[in-house]
Amino acid sequence: MARTVLKFGGTSVKDLDRIANVADIVAARAAKGEHLAVVVSAMAGETNKLVALAEGAAGEGMAREKFDDEYDVVVASGEQVTAGLLALALRKRGLKARSWLGWQLRLKTNASHGRARIAGFDDSKLPDSIDAGEIAVIAGFQGVTDDERVTTLGRGGSDTSAVAVAAALNAKVCDIYTDVDGVYTTDPRIVPKARRIDKISFEEMLELASLGAKVLQTRSVEMAMNHNVPVRVLSSFVKPGEESPGTLVCAEEEIVEKQVVSGVAYSRDEAKVTLYGMPDKPGVSAKIFSALAQAGINVDMIVQANARGPERANMVFTCTDRDSPFARETLEKLKDEIGFESMDVTRDVSKVSIVGVGMKSHTGVAETMFRALAEKNINIDVISTSEIKISVLIEASYTELAVRALHTAFGLDAE
C-alpha cells in the first residue's frame, strides 16, 4: 500500500475538540488501508505565546547568537504538544500511533535558527514504522542540526515539513488540511464569485503564494515542485469520510485545460522606495542591493530610468512595508558613497498580480489587465512581469476594486 502524508494546521488542531475531529479524519483514512504519516502544527495561538515567553525570558538587547538556538527549543515545543495529543486521540480510537519529533526523524537542517533550511533526512525508523501499520504523528516546523541542536523552519514551516516527509517517503500525495476547501481564483472575502480551482500547476501556485495568497507556504510549494510531490489542499472542517475534492497542485503536464489566467493575488504589505539622481554608472546598483541584502531586506519590483540631469538615473524598488524603515535607514547611511540626490518612501501601496501558465501562449493579456484598471481609474505606479505573471503596484485604497475588476476581466467569476 502506498504511503500518504497528511498535514493539519493550527486552526485544525486549536483545541481538544478540533484534535478529536482530526483523529476521526485520520481514522477514516486509515480504515481505507492507507499507510499514514500525519504532520501537525502547534495549536492556534500557541506559537505566539511561546515567542513572547522566549523574548520575555531573554529581555531586550540579547545578541542573536545567544538567543536564537534556545528560542527554537522553546517555540518547537508547540508542535510537540500537538503531536502527543493527536497520538493519544488516535490510540483512544484503537489505532496504533506514536509521535515523532524532528530529531527522531533525523530531519537535518542548517544552523540558521528560526529560519532553517532542510538539508535532508538521515536514516530513521520512520518508513518501517509506517509500513508496519503504525500511524506516525510528526511534529512539523522543526529539525535538527549536525551538532544535535533543535531548529525551526520559520512561520508556515509545517507545510514545508510535510512536503519534505512526503518526498522522503516517496508518498503518492501530500494532503494539506486547512480551514479552506481549496485554492480559489482570488480571496473570496473580496470577490464572493471566486471559484475553487480543481487543478493548478506548481509554477502557478508558487507565484500565487509568493504574491500574497496564504493557502500554502512558498517554500513548501518550491519543495513539492523540485521533488514532484503532488499536493492537495483540503478542508479539515468536513465530516470524516465526507467528500472534499479540494485543489490538486501538480505538474503542468497533468493539467489538460490551461486557463490564460488562473488567479488574482494581492499583497498590502508593500512599500515603494525611490532614489532620485543616482550616478548612472556601473557598480551603483550593486552597492545598493548588496547593502539591502546584508540588512536582510528582500527586494521585489525594480525599475530604473534615466533622470533629467546628465549621467543621472532614478531607481524605484519595492520591499515589504515592515522593512521600509530599515531600507531607508540603510540607504541614508550610504547616501554620500552612492551619490543619490534624494530618497522617497511611499508606504500606502499594494501589489496586485495576475497569474496563469496560459499567458505563455496567449497575447493581449497585459492589454486586458491595463484596460480593466484604467476603466476603474486606477493608476499604475510600477509594473513587473515574468513568463506567467504580471504584477502592478497601485495606491492601497484601490486594492479591492482592482482585484474585483481583474477577476471579472479575465472571466474568473463563478456562473
Short mmCIF file of C-alpha atoms in Angstrom, two decimals:
data_model
loop_
_atom_site.label_atom_id
_atom_site.label_comp_id
_atom_site.label_asym_id
_atom_site.label_seq_id
_atom_site.Cartn_x
_atom_site.Cartn_y
_atom_site.Cartn_z
CA MET A 1 0.00 0.00 0.00
CA ALA A 2 1.34 3.44 -0.95
CA ARG A 3 2.26 5.89 1.76
CA THR A 4 0.31 9.12 2.21
CA VAL A 5 1.22 12.25 4.17
CA LEU A 6 -1.48 14.38 5.83
CA LYS A 7 -0.85 17.79 7.35
CA PHE A 8 -3.08 19.72 9.76
CA GLY A 9 -2.56 23.41 10.51
CA GLY A 10 -3.06 25.36 13.71
CA THR A 11 -6.76 26.15 13.25
CA SER A 12 -7.43 22.45 12.58
CA VAL A 13 -5.91 21.46 15.96
CA LYS A 14 -6.72 24.57 18.01
CA ASP A 15 -8.33 22.66 20.91
CA LEU A 16 -9.20 19.14 22.04
CA ASP A 17 -12.48 19.14 20.10
CA ARG A 18 -10.68 20.00 16.86
CA ILE A 19 -7.97 17.42 17.62
CA ALA A 20 -10.72 14.83 18.10
CA ASN A 21 -12.12 15.78 14.68
CA VAL A 22 -8.67 15.38 13.13
CA ALA A 23 -8.35 11.98 14.79
CA ASP A 24 -11.67 10.97 13.20
CA ILE A 25 -10.45 12.11 9.76
CA VAL A 26 -7.19 10.19 10.17
CA ALA A 27 -9.06 7.10 11.43
CA ALA A 28 -11.35 7.20 8.37
CA ARG A 29 -8.30 7.38 6.07
CA ALA A 30 -6.59 4.53 7.94
CA ALA A 31 -9.74 2.40 7.63
CA LYS A 32 -9.25 2.53 3.84
CA GLY A 33 -5.90 0.81 4.31
CA GLU A 34 -3.73 3.89 3.78
CA HIS A 35 -0.28 3.94 5.39
CA LEU A 36 -0.15 7.35 7.02
CA ALA A 37 2.27 9.96 8.27
CA VAL A 38 0.46 12.92 9.86
CA VAL A 39 2.29 16.25 10.25
CA VAL A 40 0.83 18.74 12.74
CA SER A 41 1.29 22.40 13.59
CA ALA A 42 1.06 23.94 17.05
CA MET A 43 -2.43 24.67 18.35
CA ALA A 44 -3.68 28.05 17.06
CA GLY A 45 -2.14 30.90 19.06
CA GLU A 46 0.40 28.73 20.91
CA THR A 47 3.44 29.75 18.87
CA ASN A 48 2.78 33.43 19.59
CA LYS A 49 2.62 32.66 23.31
CA LEU A 50 5.88 30.73 23.17
CA VAL A 51 7.60 33.51 21.23
CA ALA A 52 6.51 36.02 23.89
CA LEU A 53 7.83 33.75 26.66
CA ALA A 54 11.21 33.38 24.97
CA GLU A 55 11.52 37.12 24.39
CA GLY A 56 10.42 37.85 27.96
CA ALA A 57 12.98 35.48 29.44
CA ALA A 58 15.80 36.90 27.32
CA GLY A 59 14.92 40.56 27.85
CA GLU A 60 16.00 43.31 25.49
CA GLY A 61 19.35 43.57 23.80
CA MET A 62 20.48 39.93 23.82
CA ALA A 63 22.64 39.10 20.81
CA ARG A 64 21.02 36.77 18.28
CA GLU A 65 23.81 34.20 18.57
CA LYS A 66 22.96 33.83 22.26
CA PHE A 67 19.20 33.86 21.76
CA ASP A 68 18.23 32.01 18.58
CA ASP A 69 19.14 28.41 19.44
CA GLU A 70 17.22 28.42 22.73
CA TYR A 71 14.36 30.33 21.08
CA ASP A 72 13.99 27.34 18.75
CA VAL A 73 13.89 24.93 21.69
CA VAL A 74 11.02 26.92 23.21
CA VAL A 75 8.87 27.51 20.11
CA ALA A 76 9.30 23.95 18.78
CA SER A 77 7.51 22.65 21.87
CA GLY A 78 4.13 23.77 20.48
CA GLU A 79 4.20 21.13 17.76
CA GLN A 80 5.47 18.55 20.25
CA VAL A 81 2.36 19.05 22.40
CA THR A 82 0.02 18.68 19.41
CA ALA A 83 1.77 15.54 18.16
CA GLY A 84 1.45 13.88 21.55
CA LEU A 85 -2.22 14.85 21.94
CA LEU A 86 -3.18 13.58 18.48
CA ALA A 87 -1.30 10.31 19.05
CA LEU A 88 -3.29 9.83 22.27
CA ALA A 89 -6.57 10.64 20.48
CA LEU A 90 -5.77 8.03 17.82
CA ARG A 91 -4.91 5.42 20.46
CA LYS A 92 -8.25 6.19 22.11
CA ARG A 93 -9.84 5.08 18.82
CA GLY A 94 -7.97 1.78 18.93
CA LEU A 95 -5.29 2.72 16.38
CA LYS A 96 -1.57 2.17 16.59
CA ALA A 97 0.06 5.60 16.69
CA ARG A 98 3.15 7.33 18.04
CA SER A 99 4.61 10.81 17.93
CA TRP A 100 7.85 11.73 16.15
CA LEU A 101 9.87 14.88 16.77
CA GLY A 102 12.31 16.48 14.34
CA TRP A 103 15.38 14.96 15.99
CA GLN A 104 13.79 11.48 16.00
CA LEU A 105 13.01 11.80 12.29
CA ARG A 106 16.61 12.88 11.69
CA LEU A 107 15.26 15.78 9.60
CA LYS A 108 18.57 17.57 9.11
CA THR A 109 18.76 21.34 8.62
CA ASN A 110 21.38 24.04 8.53
CA ALA A 111 22.05 26.06 11.68
CA SER A 112 20.02 29.17 10.74
CA HIS A 113 17.87 29.08 13.86
CA GLY A 114 14.35 30.42 13.41
CA ARG A 115 14.57 30.16 9.60
CA ALA A 116 16.42 26.87 9.00
CA ARG A 117 16.58 25.21 5.58
CA ILE A 118 16.07 21.47 5.21
CA ALA A 119 19.20 19.61 4.10
CA GLY A 120 17.71 16.09 4.00
CA PHE A 121 16.98 13.07 6.15
CA ASP A 122 19.39 10.76 7.89
CA ASP A 123 18.30 7.13 8.23
CA SER A 124 15.44 6.73 10.69
CA LYS A 125 12.94 4.03 11.56
CA LEU A 126 10.01 6.07 10.24
CA PRO A 127 9.43 4.19 6.93
CA ASP A 128 9.49 0.80 8.66
CA SER A 129 7.08 2.04 11.33
CA ILE A 130 4.59 3.33 8.74
CA ASP A 131 4.84 0.21 6.58
CA ALA A 132 4.08 -1.88 9.67
CA GLY A 133 0.75 -0.08 10.01
CA GLU A 134 1.62 2.39 12.76
CA ILE A 135 0.38 5.96 12.19
CA ALA A 136 3.28 8.38 12.55
CA VAL A 137 2.23 11.70 14.10
CA ILE A 138 5.02 14.13 13.25
CA ALA A 139 5.75 17.48 14.88
CA GLY A 140 6.12 19.88 11.97
CA PHE A 141 8.16 23.08 11.77
CA GLN A 142 11.29 21.59 13.30
CA GLY A 143 14.53 19.76 12.55
CA VAL A 144 17.98 19.16 13.96
CA THR A 145 21.49 20.31 13.07
CA ASP A 146 24.58 18.17 12.65
CA ASP A 147 25.57 19.08 16.22
CA GLU A 148 22.19 17.89 17.59
CA ARG A 149 20.59 21.31 18.18
CA VAL A 150 16.86 21.81 17.59
CA THR A 151 15.96 24.21 14.75
CA THR A 152 12.71 25.65 13.42
CA LEU A 153 11.85 26.40 9.80
CA GLY A 154 10.12 29.77 10.15
CA ARG A 155 6.45 30.66 10.06
CA GLY A 156 4.42 28.21 7.99
CA GLY A 157 7.24 25.69 8.23
CA SER A 158 4.91 22.77 8.95
CA ASP A 159 3.81 22.81 5.30
CA THR A 160 7.46 22.51 4.30
CA SER A 161 7.98 19.70 6.83
CA ALA A 162 5.03 17.80 5.37
CA VAL A 163 6.27 18.04 1.79
CA ALA A 164 9.80 17.06 2.87
CA VAL A 165 8.43 13.99 4.66
CA ALA A 166 6.32 13.10 1.60
CA ALA A 167 9.38 13.37 -0.66
CA ALA A 168 11.49 11.24 1.67
CA LEU A 169 8.78 8.58 1.92
CA ASN A 170 8.02 8.60 -1.82
CA ALA A 171 4.42 9.28 -0.82
CA LYS A 172 1.75 9.25 -3.53
CA VAL A 173 0.37 12.58 -2.31
CA CYS A 174 0.72 15.17 0.45
CA ASP A 175 -2.71 16.31 1.67
CA ILE A 176 -2.69 19.71 3.38
CA TYR A 177 -5.80 20.06 5.55
CA THR A 178 -6.62 23.65 6.38
CA ASP A 179 -9.55 25.97 7.14
CA VAL A 180 -10.46 26.43 3.46
CA ASP A 181 -11.62 23.79 0.98
CA GLY A 182 -9.03 24.52 -1.69
CA VAL A 183 -7.22 27.20 -3.65
CA TYR A 184 -9.52 29.90 -5.03
CA THR A 185 -9.18 32.18 -8.04
CA THR A 186 -8.82 35.02 -5.54
CA ASP A 187 -9.75 35.90 -1.96
CA PRO A 188 -13.48 35.04 -1.58
CA ARG A 189 -13.77 37.73 1.10
CA ILE A 190 -13.14 40.32 -1.62
CA VAL A 191 -14.81 38.56 -4.54
CA PRO A 192 -17.79 36.41 -3.50
CA LYS A 193 -17.84 34.95 -7.04
CA ALA A 194 -14.32 33.50 -6.64
CA ARG A 195 -14.17 29.84 -7.72
CA ARG A 196 -12.32 26.89 -6.24
CA ILE A 197 -9.64 25.65 -8.67
CA ASP A 198 -9.66 21.88 -9.30
CA LYS A 199 -6.04 21.67 -10.51
CA ILE A 200 -3.23 24.22 -10.51
CA SER A 201 0.40 23.86 -11.58
CA PHE A 202 3.33 24.07 -9.20
CA GLU A 203 4.56 27.18 -11.04
CA GLU A 204 1.22 28.97 -10.71
CA MET A 205 0.86 28.05 -7.04
CA LEU A 206 4.42 29.19 -6.34
CA GLU A 207 3.70 32.58 -7.92
CA LEU A 208 0.37 32.95 -6.10
CA ALA A 209 1.94 32.00 -2.75
CA SER A 210 4.81 34.46 -3.20
CA LEU A 211 2.42 37.22 -4.31
CA GLY A 212 0.15 37.14 -1.28
CA ALA A 213 -2.09 34.04 -1.46
CA LYS A 214 -1.83 32.49 2.01
CA VAL A 215 -3.16 28.97 1.41
CA LEU A 216 0.28 27.35 1.07
CA GLN A 217 3.70 28.46 2.22
CA THR A 218 6.07 29.40 -0.62
CA ARG A 219 8.91 27.09 0.44
CA SER A 220 6.57 24.09 0.63
CA VAL A 221 5.41 24.65 -2.97
CA GLU A 222 9.00 25.08 -4.11
CA MET A 223 9.97 21.78 -2.47
CA ALA A 224 6.93 19.99 -3.90
CA MET A 225 7.87 21.21 -7.40
CA ASN A 226 11.52 20.21 -7.01
CA HIS A 227 10.59 16.70 -5.85
CA ASN A 228 7.41 16.36 -7.96
CA VAL A 229 5.22 15.68 -4.92
CA PRO A 230 1.52 16.21 -5.71
CA VAL A 231 -0.11 18.36 -3.02
CA ARG A 232 -3.83 18.53 -2.30
CA VAL A 233 -5.42 21.38 -0.33
CA LEU A 234 -8.43 20.06 1.61
CA SER A 235 -10.75 21.31 4.35
CA SER A 236 -10.46 19.85 7.84
CA PHE A 237 -13.92 21.24 8.63
CA VAL A 238 -15.81 18.50 6.80
CA LYS A 239 -17.15 15.41 8.50
CA PRO A 240 -14.85 12.35 8.41
CA GLY A 241 -15.49 10.36 5.24
CA GLU A 242 -17.31 13.29 3.60
CA GLU A 243 -16.19 14.11 0.06
CA SER A 244 -13.86 17.12 -0.19
CA PRO A 245 -12.37 17.42 -3.69
CA GLY A 246 -10.11 20.34 -2.75
CA THR A 247 -7.39 21.55 -5.11
CA LEU A 248 -4.60 19.44 -6.56
CA VAL A 249 -1.23 21.18 -7.05
CA CYS A 250 0.68 19.19 -9.64
CA ALA A 251 2.95 19.31 -12.68
CA GLU A 252 1.74 21.46 -15.56
CA GLU A 253 1.68 18.42 -17.88
CA GLU A 254 -1.13 16.89 -15.80
CA ILE A 255 -3.48 19.82 -16.49
CA VAL A 256 -5.34 19.32 -19.75
CA GLU A 257 -7.24 22.61 -19.96
CA LYS A 258 -4.97 25.52 -19.04
CA GLN A 259 -6.51 28.88 -18.16
CA VAL A 260 -4.95 32.05 -19.54
CA VAL A 261 -5.18 33.49 -16.04
CA SER A 262 -5.76 31.14 -13.11
CA GLY A 263 -5.86 33.58 -10.25
CA VAL A 264 -5.58 37.12 -8.93
CA ALA A 265 -3.39 37.74 -5.87
CA TYR A 266 -2.73 40.83 -3.80
CA SER A 267 -0.40 41.99 -1.03
CA ARG A 268 -0.95 45.01 1.19
CA ASP A 269 2.43 44.62 2.92
CA GLU A 270 4.26 46.74 0.35
CA ALA A 271 6.33 49.93 0.25
CA LYS A 272 7.89 51.82 -2.66
CA VAL A 273 11.38 53.30 -2.31
CA THR A 274 12.51 55.86 -4.90
CA LEU A 275 16.09 57.09 -5.28
CA TYR A 276 16.41 60.28 -7.33
CA GLY A 277 19.50 61.48 -9.16
CA MET A 278 21.78 58.45 -8.82
CA PRO A 279 25.03 58.35 -10.76
CA ASP A 280 24.32 56.41 -13.97
CA LYS A 281 27.42 54.23 -13.97
CA PRO A 282 28.41 50.59 -13.35
CA GLY A 283 28.52 49.36 -9.76
CA VAL A 284 25.96 51.72 -8.21
CA SER A 285 23.08 49.22 -8.28
CA ALA A 286 25.38 46.53 -6.89
CA LYS A 287 26.22 48.75 -3.89
CA ILE A 288 22.56 49.49 -3.23
CA PHE A 289 21.26 45.94 -3.34
CA SER A 290 24.31 44.48 -1.60
CA ALA A 291 23.67 46.80 1.35
CA LEU A 292 19.98 45.89 1.41
CA ALA A 293 20.75 42.17 1.26
CA GLN A 294 23.21 42.44 4.14
CA ALA A 295 20.48 44.18 6.14
CA GLY A 296 18.15 41.22 5.46
CA ILE A 297 15.76 43.27 3.31
CA ASN A 298 14.07 41.37 0.49
CA VAL A 299 13.54 43.47 -2.64
CA ASP A 300 10.86 42.72 -5.23
CA MET A 301 9.99 45.04 -8.14
CA ILE A 302 12.87 47.11 -9.55
CA VAL A 303 12.68 49.84 -12.22
CA GLN A 304 15.47 52.18 -13.33
CA ALA A 305 15.12 55.07 -15.79
CA ASN A 306 17.20 58.00 -16.96
CA ALA A 307 16.81 61.20 -14.95
CA ARG A 308 16.66 64.68 -16.46
CA GLY A 309 20.18 65.55 -15.41
CA PRO A 310 23.23 64.34 -17.35
CA GLU A 311 24.56 60.90 -16.42
CA ARG A 312 21.89 60.57 -13.72
CA ALA A 313 19.21 57.93 -13.16
CA ASN A 314 16.21 57.38 -10.92
CA MET A 315 15.51 53.99 -9.36
CA VAL A 316 12.31 52.57 -7.86
CA PHE A 317 12.12 49.30 -5.93
CA THR A 318 9.64 47.69 -3.56
CA CYS A 319 10.09 45.87 -0.28
CA THR A 320 7.74 44.83 2.49
CA ASP A 321 6.13 47.69 4.39
CA ARG A 322 7.62 46.44 7.67
CA ASP A 323 11.12 46.52 6.13
CA SER A 324 10.78 50.02 4.64
CA PRO A 325 12.10 51.94 7.71
CA PHE A 326 15.19 49.70 7.70
CA ALA A 327 15.63 50.22 3.94
CA ARG A 328 15.52 53.99 4.45
CA GLU A 329 17.99 53.81 7.32
CA THR A 330 20.36 51.52 5.39
CA LEU A 331 20.42 53.75 2.30
CA GLU A 332 20.67 57.04 4.20
CA LYS A 333 23.94 55.79 5.67
CA LEU A 334 25.23 55.22 2.12
CA LYS A 335 23.95 58.45 0.59
CA ASP A 336 27.37 60.05 0.20
CA GLU A 337 29.00 56.84 -1.00
CA ILE A 338 26.27 56.10 -3.56
CA GLY A 339 25.75 59.71 -4.51
CA PHE A 340 21.97 59.90 -4.95
CA GLU A 341 20.32 63.29 -4.52
CA SER A 342 17.20 62.37 -2.53
CA MET A 343 15.03 59.44 -1.43
CA ASP A 344 11.28 59.00 -1.05
CA VAL A 345 9.49 56.11 0.72
CA THR A 346 5.80 55.55 -0.01
CA ARG A 347 4.10 53.06 2.29
CA ASP A 348 0.40 53.32 1.34
CA VAL A 349 0.66 50.99 -1.69
CA SER A 350 -0.43 47.47 -2.65
CA LYS A 351 0.71 44.91 -5.20
CA VAL A 352 -1.95 43.23 -7.36
CA SER A 353 -0.99 40.35 -9.65
CA ILE A 354 -2.48 38.02 -12.24
CA VAL A 355 -1.02 34.52 -12.65
CA GLY A 356 -1.53 31.82 -15.29
CA VAL A 357 0.50 29.33 -17.32
CA GLY A 358 -1.73 30.13 -20.28
CA MET A 359 -0.02 33.53 -20.51
CA LYS A 360 2.94 31.74 -22.12
CA SER A 361 0.98 31.17 -25.33
CA HIS A 362 -1.62 33.96 -25.38
CA THR A 363 -1.22 37.56 -26.48
CA GLY A 364 -3.13 40.58 -25.23
CA VAL A 365 -3.03 39.66 -21.52
CA ALA A 366 -1.26 42.86 -20.47
CA GLU A 367 -3.63 44.94 -22.60
CA THR A 368 -6.67 43.35 -20.91
CA MET A 369 -5.19 43.94 -17.46
CA PHE A 370 -4.24 47.57 -18.00
CA ARG A 371 -7.54 48.40 -19.73
CA ALA A 372 -9.53 46.88 -16.84
CA LEU A 373 -7.60 49.02 -14.35
CA ALA A 374 -7.88 52.15 -16.50
CA GLU A 375 -11.66 51.74 -16.74
CA LYS A 376 -11.76 51.92 -12.93
CA ASN A 377 -9.47 54.97 -12.97
CA ILE A 378 -6.72 53.07 -11.14
CA ASN A 379 -3.22 54.46 -11.75
CA ILE A 380 -0.25 52.08 -12.03
CA ASP A 381 2.99 53.05 -10.26
CA VAL A 382 5.28 50.11 -11.11
CA ILE A 383 4.97 47.04 -13.35
CA SER A 384 6.90 43.77 -13.21
CA THR A 385 6.43 40.62 -15.27
CA SER A 386 7.54 37.02 -15.58
CA GLU A 387 6.56 34.31 -18.03
CA ILE A 388 3.36 33.51 -16.10
CA LYS A 389 2.58 36.65 -14.08
CA ILE A 390 2.08 40.40 -14.28
CA SER A 391 2.23 42.49 -11.10
CA VAL A 392 1.35 46.15 -10.66
CA LEU A 393 1.88 48.50 -7.74
CA ILE A 394 -1.12 50.73 -7.02
CA GLU A 395 -2.48 53.00 -4.30
CA ALA A 396 -3.61 50.82 -1.40
CA SER A 397 -7.14 52.25 -1.29
CA TYR A 398 -7.83 50.75 -4.74
CA THR A 399 -6.78 47.18 -3.83
CA GLU A 400 -10.19 45.56 -3.59
CA LEU A 401 -11.55 47.41 -6.62
CA ALA A 402 -8.56 46.28 -8.69
CA VAL A 403 -8.90 42.65 -7.61
CA ARG A 404 -12.61 42.58 -8.49
CA ALA A 405 -12.05 44.30 -11.84
CA LEU A 406 -9.29 41.89 -12.90
CA HIS A 407 -11.21 38.83 -11.69
CA THR A 408 -14.12 39.81 -13.94
CA ALA A 409 -11.95 40.92 -16.88
CA PHE A 410 -10.32 37.50 -17.15
CA GLY A 411 -13.58 35.55 -16.87
CA LEU A 412 -12.89 34.07 -13.43
CA ASP A 413 -16.25 34.94 -11.83
CA ALA A 414 -18.37 31.92 -10.96
CA GLU A 415 -21.54 31.49 -13.02
#
